[in-house]
Amino acid sequence: MLDILYTTLNKVPLITAFVTVGIIMWAAYALGKMTNNRIHGSAIAILIGLILAYIGGTITGEKKGISDITLFSGFALMGGGMLRDFAIVSTAFGVKLEELKKAGLAGAVALVVSVVIATVLGAATAYAFGYTSAVDMATIGGGTVTFIVGPVTGAALGASSEVIALSVAAGVVKSIAVMILTPFLAKVAGLDNPAAAAVYGGLMGTTSGVSAGLAATDPKLVPYGALTATFYTGFGCLVVPSVGYMALLALFGN
Amino acid sequence: MLIYGVALMGGCMLVGTFIGRTIGWLVGLNSDVGGVGIAMLLLVVVSRYLMDREKFSKLAQDGIKFWAAMYIPIVVAMAASQNVVAAFNAGALAFIAGLGSVAAGFLLIRPIAALSPKSAEPSLAE
């Protein structure tokens, strides 16, 4: 009997994921209610997701959280890039063009300022830990931009796999920190209107972090933040291995 | 029909991704530069155009709203598929660099948001 149940769940991984996530959402919103909605249900749901990812990663020793456990492999499809981006696009439905126009300039400024700051911070941290070559600093700086920019930069510049792994880790720490911290810091940081959300998206840049962080804060703000964030990784991939690397090379030599 | 909305949104995503990849190719990257953002802008403009002409049925809109409502569950599934263990075990360098840039980001929201016209503020009361 148990075998048949297991086979049933394994035959339809995506459906199993729908059901599991449905149960997680229900539990999370019930918990949220118990806190008088001071902690939003979606924030709890995302946190449960991260805990499951930790458990999955510990059990399997692989890289994709709970989805590396065969029974939950549907999570990788449900939470993968394709459906995520599709759902992000759908949130744009109902967005006001006027709001976007107002947020445009500030969002673009945030994008540029933040890519520079993240690269500098990452490179400086790398330097402090003894990674003093321009290639290593640019790669770890790229990882601090997002966990995609790091490996793209490292591959372009020929960094070692150890440094690339570090750059990915820096990006993943950033992305998860954004997911967890956003609902708590939103008020203090003034993140309560579309313009601020667009700036926030440009500053944080990690699409996964921004989309989860805003979902847990105020779902109405998601499209504004996601819109600027989707330009961040592309922009980072463009400037960090080129301008960023050349600047570091000029300053520190190879 | 419901599928019209889903297809419209899918069309926006295909065009956006195509443009994003073309931009990437033009600047010498094998990646998508802002494709999803372009798709979102397209959807905003196209859906507004159709709604102004009453060419956008309630059902077709529901096809898009379904996916918008699936957004948070999808994000939960995404969170559950992250390499959280690696982030935990990566050591001080990754933590300092990652958390430092997040802290800097939060500090900058207010000053940079101040650049956008003030009239953006009242609309949040809606």
XYZ file of N, CA, C and O in Angstrom, chain A residues 18 21 24-25 29 42 45-46 49-50 52-54 57-58 62-67 75-76 78-79 82-93 95-100 102 106 109-110 113 117-118 121-122 125-126 129 131 140 144 147 166 169-170 172-179 181-182 185 187-190 192-193 195-196 199-200 203-204 208 211-212 215 219-220 222-223 226-227 230-231 234 237-238, chain B residues 5-13 17 23-24 27-29 31-41 43-45 47-48 51 56 60-126:
800
model
N 2.211 21.029 -5.854
C 1.049 21.909 -5.647
C 0.386 21.610 -4.314
O 0.064 22.507 -3.531
N 2.724 22.551 -1.316
C 2.783 23.999 -1.105
C 1.441 24.507 -0.574
O 1.399 25.386 0.287
N 1.512 23.927 3.015
C 2.420 24.888 3.654
C 1.730 26.248 3.799
O 1.777 26.887 4.855
N 1.062 26.680 2.718
C 0.387 27.993 2.743
C -0.687 28.010 3.839
O -0.813 28.978 4.583
N -0.523 30.532 6.950
C -1.522 31.579 7.200
C -2.219 31.354 8.540
O -2.598 32.323 9.213
N 2.480 34.990 4.241
C 3.393 34.676 3.146
C 4.845 34.669 3.624
O 5.659 33.880 3.142
N 5.343 31.398 5.214
C 5.403 30.356 4.188
C 6.779 30.307 3.523
O 7.345 29.230 3.305
N 7.331 31.486 3.231
C 8.652 31.537 2.587
C 9.717 31.007 3.542
O 10.626 30.265 3.140
N 9.582 27.412 3.572
C 10.247 26.957 2.348
C 11.752 26.885 2.525
O 12.390 25.892 2.162
N 12.327 27.944 3.119
C 13.782 27.973 3.312
C 14.231 26.880 4.283
O 15.283 26.259 4.090
N 12.699 24.021 4.770
C 12.635 22.769 4.007
C 13.842 22.633 3.088
O 14.394 21.544 2.917
N 14.267 23.757 2.487
C 15.440 23.728 1.604
C 16.671 23.299 2.397
O 17.497 22.520 1.915
N 16.788 23.801 3.632
C 17.923 23.437 4.477
C 17.881 21.942 4.802
O 18.892 21.240 4.695
N 18.674 19.940 1.689
C 20.095 20.037 1.364
C 20.943 19.214 2.323
O 21.932 18.591 1.918
N 20.558 19.195 3.593
C 21.319 18.423 4.585
C 21.181 16.927 4.330
O 22.159 16.189 4.403
N 22.880 17.750 -1.860
C 22.852 18.347 -3.199
C 22.551 19.850 -3.087
O 22.554 20.405 -2.000
N 22.288 20.453 -4.257
C 22.262 21.919 -4.288
C 20.884 22.546 -4.385
O 20.751 23.753 -4.320
N 19.850 21.739 -4.595
C 18.565 22.372 -4.872
C 17.513 22.094 -3.807
O 16.347 21.840 -4.108
N 17.949 22.180 -2.568
C 17.021 22.126 -1.444
C 16.149 20.891 -1.415
O 16.591 19.783 -1.715
N 14.886 21.086 -1.076
C 13.958 19.985 -0.901
C 13.714 19.243 -2.218
O 13.362 18.055 -2.234
N 13.915 19.935 -3.344
C 13.589 19.327 -4.634
C 14.567 18.215 -5.007
O 14.320 17.458 -5.942
N 9.041 20.495 -6.825
C 9.340 21.855 -6.352
C 10.266 22.581 -7.321
O 10.159 23.789 -7.485
N 11.176 21.826 -7.945
C 12.133 22.461 -8.846
C 11.420 23.032 -10.069
O 11.783 24.084 -10.579
N 7.990 23.769 -10.150
C 7.049 24.794 -9.697
C 7.771 26.087 -9.323
O 7.289 27.177 -9.599
N 8.934 25.969 -8.686
C 9.661 27.160 -8.255
C 10.815 27.510 -9.175
O 11.647 28.338 -8.852
N 11.215 29.286 -15.096
C 10.170 29.504 -16.096
C 8.854 29.949 -15.457
O 8.312 30.997 -15.793
N 8.351 29.157 -14.518
C 7.078 29.517 -13.887
C 7.231 30.768 -13.023
O 6.317 31.577 -12.927
N 8.392 30.911 -12.396
C 8.596 32.104 -11.576
C 8.498 33.369 -12.428
O 7.769 34.302 -12.103
N 9.205 33.374 -13.555
C 9.172 34.557 -14.405
C 7.778 34.783 -14.977
O 7.325 35.916 -15.111
N 7.084 33.703 -15.305
C 5.721 33.823 -15.839
C 4.814 34.477 -14.792
O 4.041 35.394 -15.093
N 4.930 34.006 -13.551
C 4.110 34.573 -12.477
C 4.497 36.019 -12.215
O 3.635 36.861 -11.933
N 5.792 36.328 -12.313
C 6.220 37.723 -12.111
C 5.597 38.616 -13.176
O 5.080 39.692 -12.895
N 5.619 38.152 -14.447
C 5.028 38.949 -15.525
C 3.546 39.188 -15.226
O 3.031 40.296 -15.388
N 2.851 38.156 -14.725
C 1.413 38.299 -14.478
C 1.123 39.375 -13.438
O 0.076 40.017 -13.474
N 2.066 39.599 -12.499
C 1.804 40.610 -11.470
C 1.778 42.019 -12.070
O 1.273 42.943 -11.446
N 2.333 42.170 -13.278
C 2.332 43.494 -13.904
C 0.931 43.902 -14.333
O 0.653 45.070 -14.572
N 0.024 42.911 -14.420
C -1.354 43.205 -14.808
C -2.003 44.046 -13.707
O -2.040 43.638 -12.553
N -0.843 47.120 -13.012
C 0.115 48.157 -12.645
C -0.243 49.448 -13.383
O -0.679 49.414 -14.523
N -0.080 50.575 -12.690
C -0.385 51.854 -13.331
C 0.867 52.418 -14.002
O 1.914 52.548 -13.382
N 0.692 52.749 -15.291
C 1.823 53.296 -16.051
C 2.377 54.561 -15.402
O 3.587 54.774 -15.377
N 1.467 55.379 -14.863
C 1.909 56.653 -14.270
C 2.868 56.384 -13.110
O 3.876 57.066 -12.947
N 2.533 55.362 -12.310
C 3.390 55.014 -11.175
C 4.773 54.598 -11.656
O 5.793 54.962 -11.072
N 4.767 53.814 -12.740
C 6.045 53.331 -13.272
C 6.892 54.498 -13.760
O 8.097 54.549 -13.528
N 6.845 57.547 -12.750
C 7.377 58.297 -11.606
C 8.568 57.563 -10.993
O 9.507 58.175 -10.514
N 14.346 57.118 -10.473
C 14.892 56.667 -9.193
C 15.295 55.191 -9.280
O 16.334 54.795 -8.751
N 18.585 54.937 -11.157
C 19.697 55.392 -10.313
C 20.051 54.301 -9.306
O 21.219 53.961 -9.112
N 19.004 53.720 -8.686
C 19.220 52.667 -7.692
C 20.016 51.512 -8.293
O 20.942 50.980 -7.690
N 23.800 52.643 -8.876
C 24.468 52.859 -7.590
C 24.709 51.520 -6.895
O 25.788 51.241 -6.384
N 28.099 49.643 -5.618
C 28.341 49.416 -4.187
C 28.556 47.933 -3.894
O 29.481 47.551 -3.178
N 27.700 47.067 -4.479
C 27.827 45.634 -4.215
C 29.176 45.116 -4.702
O 29.840 44.347 -4.008
N 31.899 46.449 -2.315
C 31.827 45.739 -1.035
C 32.364 44.318 -1.145
O 33.159 43.866 -0.319
N 31.912 43.612 -2.190
C 32.364 42.238 -2.390
C 33.857 42.172 -2.620
O 34.556 41.326 -2.040
N 35.727 42.897 0.626
C 35.699 41.751 1.530
C 36.665 40.682 1.041
O 37.415 40.094 1.820
N 36.654 40.443 -0.272
C 37.565 39.456 -0.844
C 39.013 39.823 -0.516
O 39.807 38.977 -0.086
N 40.065 39.083 2.944
C 40.240 37.661 3.222
C 41.382 37.052 2.409
O 41.516 35.840 2.324
N 42.046 37.388 -0.948
C 41.887 37.202 -2.398
C 42.187 38.533 -3.073
O 41.308 39.341 -3.303
N 34.195 37.730 -6.861
C 33.451 37.760 -5.605
C 32.581 39.015 -5.541
O 31.453 38.980 -5.054
N 28.484 39.205 -5.151
C 27.773 40.069 -4.219
C 26.684 40.854 -4.943
O 25.717 41.287 -4.344
N 23.952 36.001 -7.415
C 24.655 34.727 -7.546
C 24.741 34.252 -9.003
O 25.309 33.205 -9.278
N 32.631 30.626 -3.863
C 32.481 31.678 -2.852
C 31.567 32.784 -3.355
O 30.732 33.310 -2.610
N 28.076 31.698 -3.153
C 27.620 31.692 -1.762
C 27.276 33.102 -1.296
O 26.253 33.317 -0.635
N 28.117 34.085 -1.654
C 27.827 35.470 -1.259
C 26.479 35.900 -1.827
O 25.660 36.520 -1.130
N 23.961 33.945 -2.693
C 22.861 33.207 -2.070
C 22.569 33.776 -0.676
O 21.403 33.939 -0.294
N 23.628 34.099 0.069
C 23.425 34.737 1.380
C 22.619 36.018 1.193
O 21.646 36.284 1.914
N 22.994 36.816 0.186
C 22.293 38.071 -0.068
C 20.822 37.811 -0.357
O 19.934 38.418 0.244
N 20.587 36.865 -1.275
C 19.217 36.597 -1.693
C 18.344 36.134 -0.526
O 17.213 36.603 -0.340
N 18.897 35.246 0.299
C 18.113 34.735 1.430
C 17.932 35.811 2.490
O 16.848 35.954 3.076
N 18.978 36.622 2.710
C 18.858 37.710 3.685
C 17.766 38.690 3.252
O 16.987 39.173 4.077
N 17.703 38.969 1.948
C 16.666 39.883 1.457
C 15.275 39.289 1.716
O 14.368 39.976 2.186
N 15.126 37.981 1.444
C 13.834 37.328 1.671
C 13.399 37.458 3.127
O 12.250 37.761 3.422
N 14.767 39.445 5.703
C 14.809 40.740 6.395
C 13.756 41.727 5.905
O 13.297 42.576 6.666
N 13.372 41.626 4.603
C 12.509 42.659 4.038
C 11.233 42.926 4.843
O 10.951 44.083 5.174
N 12.156 44.969 7.921
C 12.779 46.287 7.773
C 11.963 47.222 6.889
O 12.290 48.401 6.762
N 9.151 48.849 7.027
C 8.624 50.089 7.585
C 9.727 51.102 7.839
O 9.642 52.254 7.428
N 10.782 50.638 8.521
C 11.892 51.526 8.857
C 12.520 52.114 7.592
O 12.903 53.276 7.557
N 12.608 51.306 6.543
C 13.288 51.737 5.329
C 12.371 52.548 4.408
O 12.797 53.005 3.350
N 11.115 52.727 4.787
C 10.196 53.503 3.957
C 9.674 52.747 2.752
O 9.267 53.341 1.756
N 6.969 51.400 1.394
C 5.519 51.252 1.512
C 4.773 51.886 0.342
O 3.584 52.133 0.425
N 5.467 52.172 -0.749
C 4.789 52.736 -1.915
C 5.496 52.260 -3.188
O 6.642 51.804 -3.145
N 6.941 53.700 -5.724
C 8.226 54.291 -6.094
C 9.349 53.695 -5.253
O 10.412 53.343 -5.768
N 9.108 53.560 -3.945
C 10.125 52.986 -3.069
C 10.371 51.525 -3.427
O 11.511 51.047 -3.366
N 12.689 51.353 -6.346
C 14.051 51.645 -5.890
C 14.626 50.422 -5.167
O 15.760 50.003 -5.414
N 13.821 49.841 -4.305
C 14.238 48.634 -3.558
C 14.627 47.511 -4.525
O 15.661 46.866 -4.343
N 17.911 48.282 -5.893
C 19.002 48.226 -4.915
C 19.383 46.793 -4.558
O 20.556 46.463 -4.427
N 18.378 45.929 -4.379
C 18.648 44.555 -3.952
C 18.998 43.687 -5.153
O 19.908 42.869 -5.083
N 14.997 36.587 -6.951
C 14.351 35.693 -5.986
C 14.156 36.399 -4.649
O 13.080 36.325 -4.055
N 11.468 39.251 -5.097
C 10.105 38.779 -5.312
C 9.547 38.158 -4.034
O 8.386 38.363 -3.697
N 10.370 37.438 -3.286
C 9.891 36.842 -2.040
C 9.752 37.896 -0.949
O 8.776 37.900 -0.197
N 6.657 39.960 -1.615
C 5.463 39.141 -1.432
C 5.122 39.040 0.047
O 3.960 39.054 0.433
N 2.005 42.312 -1.210
C 1.958 41.770 -2.574
C 1.670 42.821 -3.645
O 2.073 42.656 -4.787
N 1.029 43.931 -3.268
C 0.731 44.966 -4.266
C 1.996 45.631 -4.794
O 2.005 46.229 -5.867
N 4.833 44.035 -5.413
C 5.684 43.082 -6.130
C 6.045 43.531 -7.550
O 7.220 43.575 -7.904
N 5.067 43.903 -8.390
C 5.435 44.214 -9.777
C 6.438 45.352 -9.886
O 7.328 45.299 -10.750
N 9.873 43.968 -8.793
C 10.343 42.929 -9.708
C 10.791 43.526 -11.036
O 11.764 43.079 -11.636
N 10.078 44.551 -11.469
C 10.394 45.167 -12.763
C 11.834 45.673 -12.797
O 12.589 45.379 -13.727
N 14.612 42.820 -12.425
C 14.923 41.935 -13.550
C 16.008 42.528 -14.456
O 16.580 41.824 -15.269
N 16.259 43.831 -14.337
C 17.328 44.435 -15.142
C 18.684 44.323 -14.451
O 19.728 44.527 -15.052
N 21.191 41.333 -15.456
C 21.689 41.591 -16.812
C 22.711 42.715 -16.818
O 23.788 42.602 -17.408
N 25.903 41.489 -15.171
C 26.673 40.618 -16.069
C 27.425 41.446 -17.100
O 28.466 41.054 -17.612
N 26.845 42.589 -17.425
C 27.426 43.456 -18.442
C 28.623 44.232 -17.897
O 29.698 44.244 -18.504
N -6.177 35.168 -22.100
C -5.368 35.946 -21.171
C -4.005 35.311 -20.954
O -2.974 35.984 -20.986
N -4.014 33.993 -20.758
C -2.754 33.272 -20.532
C -1.859 33.402 -21.769
O -0.651 33.632 -21.666
N -2.496 33.287 -22.963
C -1.720 33.371 -24.203
C -1.162 34.774 -24.404
O -0.008 34.938 -24.815
N -1.963 35.776 -24.066
C -1.497 37.159 -24.211
C -0.265 37.393 -23.345
O 0.751 37.933 -23.796
N -0.359 36.914 -22.090
C 0.746 37.079 -21.159
C 1.971 36.285 -21.633
O 3.099 36.780 -21.589
N 1.709 35.070 -22.115
C 2.808 34.260 -22.641
C 3.462 34.942 -23.826
O 4.689 34.949 -23.949
N 2.631 35.531 -24.676
C 3.164 36.257 -25.835
C 4.071 37.391 -25.398
O 5.169 37.572 -25.940
N 3.614 38.148 -24.382
C 4.435 39.247 -23.863
C 5.774 38.705 -23.359
O 6.828 39.301 -23.590
N 5.724 37.546 -22.693
C 6.953 36.985 -22.137
C 7.894 36.530 -23.248
O 9.105 36.737 -23.172
N 11.462 38.174 -23.675
C 12.675 37.355 -23.578
C 13.497 37.460 -24.861
O 14.721 37.541 -24.823
N 19.246 42.027 -26.846
C 20.098 43.042 -26.211
C 21.367 42.378 -25.685
O 22.476 42.876 -25.882
N 21.196 41.223 -25.021
C 22.349 40.493 -24.514
C 23.337 40.165 -25.621
O 24.549 40.356 -25.482
N 25.353 43.178 -26.864
C 26.448 43.634 -26.013
C 27.421 42.494 -25.707
O 28.264 42.614 -24.835
N 27.264 41.372 -26.415
C 28.237 40.298 -26.290
C 28.035 39.377 -25.110
O 28.986 38.817 -24.584
N 26.778 39.235 -24.634
C 26.506 38.317 -23.533
C 25.568 37.235 -24.019
O 24.632 37.508 -24.755
N 23.131 35.980 -22.572
C 22.111 35.937 -21.527
C 21.023 36.961 -21.806
O 21.093 37.746 -22.735
N 20.015 36.903 -20.951
C 18.816 37.707 -21.105
C 18.976 38.988 -20.292
O 19.108 38.941 -19.082
N 18.987 40.142 -20.956
C 19.135 41.409 -20.248
C 17.766 42.071 -20.105
O 17.255 42.691 -21.030
N 17.150 41.900 -18.948
C 15.897 42.594 -18.649
C 14.671 42.087 -19.378
O 13.663 42.780 -19.455
N 14.730 40.869 -19.907
C 13.606 40.347 -20.676
C 12.287 40.326 -19.920
O 11.243 40.724 -20.462
N 12.342 39.888 -18.664
C 11.109 39.831 -17.875
C 10.563 41.238 -17.634
O 9.355 41.477 -17.708
N 11.446 42.182 -17.390
C 11.020 43.568 -17.199
C 10.332 44.105 -18.442
O 9.293 44.775 -18.369
N 10.901 43.806 -19.607
C 10.310 44.249 -20.870
C 8.942 43.594 -21.058
O 7.972 44.240 -21.462
N 8.848 42.301 -20.717
C 7.568 41.598 -20.818
C 6.516 42.250 -19.919
O 5.352 42.399 -20.315
N 6.930 42.667 -18.723
C 5.987 43.309 -17.802
C 5.487 44.626 -18.374
O 4.286 44.922 -18.343
N 6.410 45.423 -18.916
C 6.014 46.694 -19.527
C 5.033 46.456 -20.667
O 4.022 47.144 -20.797
N 3.006 43.926 -21.091
C 1.703 43.500 -20.576
C 0.909 44.696 -20.049
O -0.294 44.807 -20.287
N 1.610 45.611 -19.359
C 0.944 46.816 -18.840
C 0.324 47.597 -19.996
O -0.851 47.963 -19.976
N 1.121 47.820 -21.039
C 0.672 48.648 -22.163
C -0.433 47.935 -22.956
O -1.482 48.515 -23.242
N -2.450 45.397 -22.115
C -3.717 45.166 -21.408
C -4.488 46.470 -21.237
O -5.711 46.491 -21.325
N -3.762 47.576 -21.021
C -4.422 48.879 -20.942
C -5.119 49.197 -22.267
O -6.278 49.596 -22.305
N -8.204 47.034 -22.699
C -9.271 47.360 -21.758
C -9.948 48.669 -22.142
O -11.159 48.802 -22.016
N -11.200 43.192 -23.827
C -10.533 42.279 -22.909
C -11.587 41.686 -21.972
O -12.016 42.333 -21.016
N -10.796 36.361 -19.831
C -9.406 36.464 -20.282
C -8.556 37.099 -19.188
O -7.417 36.677 -18.940
N -9.123 38.103 -18.515
C -8.388 38.737 -17.417
C -8.149 37.756 -16.278
O -7.096 37.766 -15.649
N -9.154 36.897 -16.036
C -9.006 35.909 -14.970
C -7.849 34.949 -15.253
O -7.216 34.446 -14.327
N -7.599 34.700 -16.541
C -6.477 33.835 -16.909
C -5.152 34.404 -16.428
O -4.237 33.666 -16.058
N -5.053 35.738 -16.449
C -3.833 36.385 -15.949
C -3.858 36.427 -14.428
O -2.854 36.153 -13.766
N -5.034 36.729 -13.873
C -5.123 36.870 -12.413
C -4.823 35.549 -11.701
O -4.317 35.548 -10.586
N -5.156 34.435 -12.369
C -4.837 33.141 -11.768
C -3.338 33.043 -11.486
O -2.916 32.676 -10.394
N -2.535 33.411 -12.498
C -1.083 33.299 -12.320
C -0.565 34.301 -11.309
O 0.381 34.015 -10.566
N -1.184 35.483 -11.276
C -0.766 36.468 -10.277
C -1.036 35.922 -8.870
O -0.258 36.139 -7.949
N -2.145 35.171 -8.723
C -2.472 34.615 -7.416
C -1.584 33.421 -7.073
O -1.387 33.090 -5.908
N -1.032 32.777 -8.095
C -0.124 31.636 -7.870
C 1.288 32.101 -7.536
O 2.169 31.307 -7.223
N 1.483 33.410 -7.618
C 2.827 33.954 -7.474
C 3.482 33.594 -6.135
O 4.607 33.091 -6.095
N 2.762 33.836 -5.032
C 3.368 33.557 -3.723
C 3.642 32.055 -3.532
O 4.749 31.684 -3.135
N 2.685 31.165 -3.837
C 3.013 29.734 -3.746
C 4.227 29.345 -4.591
O 5.064 28.549 -4.149
N 4.357 29.937 -5.776
C 5.516 29.628 -6.618
C 6.799 30.109 -5.945
O 7.825 29.421 -5.954
N 6.721 31.284 -5.328
C 7.894 31.813 -4.620
C 8.260 30.902 -3.436
O 9.438 30.692 -3.146
N 7.238 30.345 -2.772
C 7.516 29.419 -1.667
C 8.250 28.184 -2.196
O 9.255 27.737 -1.618
N 7.776 27.667 -3.333
C 8.459 26.516 -3.936
C 9.883 26.880 -4.329
O 10.813 26.084 -4.172
N 10.056 28.117 -4.824
C 11.397 28.580 -5.194
C 12.298 28.641 -3.960
O 13.439 28.168 -3.994
N 11.765 29.208 -2.868
C 12.548 29.305 -1.628
C 12.973 27.913 -1.162
O 14.093 27.712 -0.701
N 12.066 26.941 -1.323
C 12.353 25.584 -0.868
C 13.381 24.889 -1.751
O 13.871 23.816 -1.409
N 13.683 25.470 -2.922
C 14.664 24.853 -3.829
C 16.001 25.587 -3.833
O 16.820 25.382 -4.728
N 16.208 26.492 -2.864
C 17.481 27.226 -2.822
C 18.557 26.407 -2.114
O 18.256 25.545 -1.298
N 19.802 26.769 -2.407
C 20.914 26.076 -1.755
C 21.212 26.734 -0.407
O 22.242 27.362 -0.218
N 20.273 26.567 0.527
C 20.391 27.233 1.823
C 21.588 26.692 2.611
O 22.287 27.437 3.302
N 21.854 25.406 2.480
C 22.967 24.795 3.216
C 24.290 25.461 2.841
O 25.079 25.830 3.708
N 24.496 25.655 1.534
C 25.743 26.273 1.081
C 25.880 27.673 1.654
O 26.955 28.079 2.091
N 24.780 28.416 1.671
C 24.822 29.784 2.187
C 25.199 29.769 3.669
O 25.958 30.616 4.128
N 24.698 28.771 4.396
C 24.984 28.678 5.820
C 26.427 28.292 6.079
O 27.028 28.724 7.048
N 26.951 27.432 5.200
C 28.278 26.872 5.471
C 29.414 27.608 4.774
O 30.559 27.204 4.877
N 29.103 28.661 4.046
C 30.134 29.257 3.198
C 31.192 30.014 3.983
O 32.241 30.343 3.456
N 30.888 30.329 5.226
C 31.904 31.018 6.000
C 31.738 32.524 5.967
O 30.836 33.063 5.318
N 32.649 33.187 6.696
C 32.493 34.609 6.982
C 32.504 35.481 5.730
O 31.728 36.424 5.613
N 33.369 35.147 4.769
C 33.488 36.010 3.589
C 32.135 36.200 2.916
O 31.696 37.333 2.673
N 31.464 35.074 2.636
C 30.180 35.157 1.936
C 29.154 35.914 2.769
O 28.368 36.704 2.238
N 29.192 35.695 4.079
C 28.213 36.371 4.933
C 28.441 37.876 4.984
O 27.508 38.663 4.866
N 29.729 38.259 5.147
C 30.015 39.695 5.244
C 29.664 40.397 3.936
O 28.984 41.425 3.911
N 30.092 39.808 2.813
C 29.825 40.438 1.522
C 28.322 40.477 1.242
O 27.772 41.512 0.856
N 27.657 39.353 1.461
C 26.227 39.282 1.165
C 25.397 40.198 2.052
O 24.605 41.004 1.563
N 25.633 40.094 3.364
C 24.834 40.904 4.288
C 25.180 42.387 4.180
O 24.305 43.245 4.295
N 26.467 42.681 3.927
C 26.875 44.081 3.796
C 26.134 44.779 2.670
O 25.634 45.897 2.833
N 26.014 44.096 1.524
C 25.346 44.744 0.400
C 23.853 44.887 0.662
O 23.226 45.843 0.209
N 23.280 43.951 1.420
C 21.854 44.067 1.762
C 21.646 45.260 2.700
O 20.727 46.072 2.513
N 22.527 45.397 3.694
C 22.423 46.519 4.632
C 22.532 47.843 3.886
O 21.734 48.766 4.097
N 23.515 47.929 2.984
C 23.687 49.162 2.207
C 22.421 49.455 1.404
O 21.967 50.601 1.322
N 21.830 48.414 0.846
C 20.605 48.584 0.058
C 19.476 49.175 0.875
O 18.843 50.152 0.463
N 19.258 48.616 2.053
C 18.155 49.125 2.876
C 18.375 50.584 3.282
O 17.441 51.377 3.323
N 19.654 50.935 3.552
C 19.937 52.311 3.945
C 19.661 53.288 2.815
O 19.352 54.454 3.045
N 19.785 52.801 1.565
C 19.676 53.715 0.421
C 18.254 53.866 -0.104
O 18.007 54.706 -0.971
N 17.305 53.057 0.378
C 15.945 53.139 -0.188
C 15.383 54.551 -0.054
O 14.949 55.162 -1.029
N 15.416 55.097 1.160
C 14.839 56.429 1.373
C 15.505 57.516 0.534
O 14.819 58.221 -0.206
N 16.843 57.663 0.615
C 17.454 58.747 -0.167
C 17.184 58.635 -1.668
O 16.912 59.641 -2.310
N 17.256 57.425 -2.227
C 17.072 57.336 -3.681
C 15.594 57.463 -4.052
O 15.251 58.079 -5.064
N 14.712 56.932 -3.206
C 13.279 57.069 -3.497
C 12.870 58.532 -3.478
O 11.905 58.926 -4.137
N 13.620 59.358 -2.752
C 13.299 60.780 -2.690
C 13.483 61.449 -4.051
O 12.994 62.549 -4.284
N 14.202 60.785 -4.963
C 14.409 61.347 -6.303
C 13.137 61.344 -7.145
O 12.992 62.116 -8.068
N 12.213 60.413 -6.839
C 11.004 60.340 -7.654
C 10.013 61.404 -7.182
O 10.015 61.779 -6.017
N 9.179 61.899 -8.113
C 8.270 63.005 -7.780
C 7.448 62.696 -6.542
O 6.986 61.576 -6.354
N 7.259 63.691 -5.715
C 6.552 63.513 -4.452
C 5.109 63.036 -4.633
O 4.549 62.373 -3.777
N 4.509 63.379 -5.770
C 3.097 63.031 -5.978
C 2.881 61.522 -5.967
O 1.750 61.059 -5.926
N 3.984 60.755 -5.983
C 3.839 59.307 -5.940
C 3.293 58.856 -4.587
O 2.694 57.806 -4.477
N 3.491 59.688 -3.570
C 3.161 59.267 -2.212
C 1.661 59.029 -1.951
O 1.297 57.987 -1.432
N 0.779 59.993 -2.284
C -0.617 59.828 -1.855
C -1.267 58.556 -2.403
O -2.160 58.002 -1.777
N -0.783 58.089 -3.556
C -1.449 56.960 -4.211
C -1.385 55.695 -3.365
O -2.146 54.764 -3.576
N -0.493 55.639 -2.389
C -0.397 54.407 -1.614
C -1.554 54.266 -0.645
O -1.771 53.213 -0.072
N -2.320 55.338 -0.487
C -3.461 55.257 0.424
C -4.598 54.445 -0.202
O -5.509 54.027 0.481
N -4.516 54.208 -1.508
C -5.605 53.514 -2.209
C -5.929 52.163 -1.594
O -5.027 51.411 -1.292
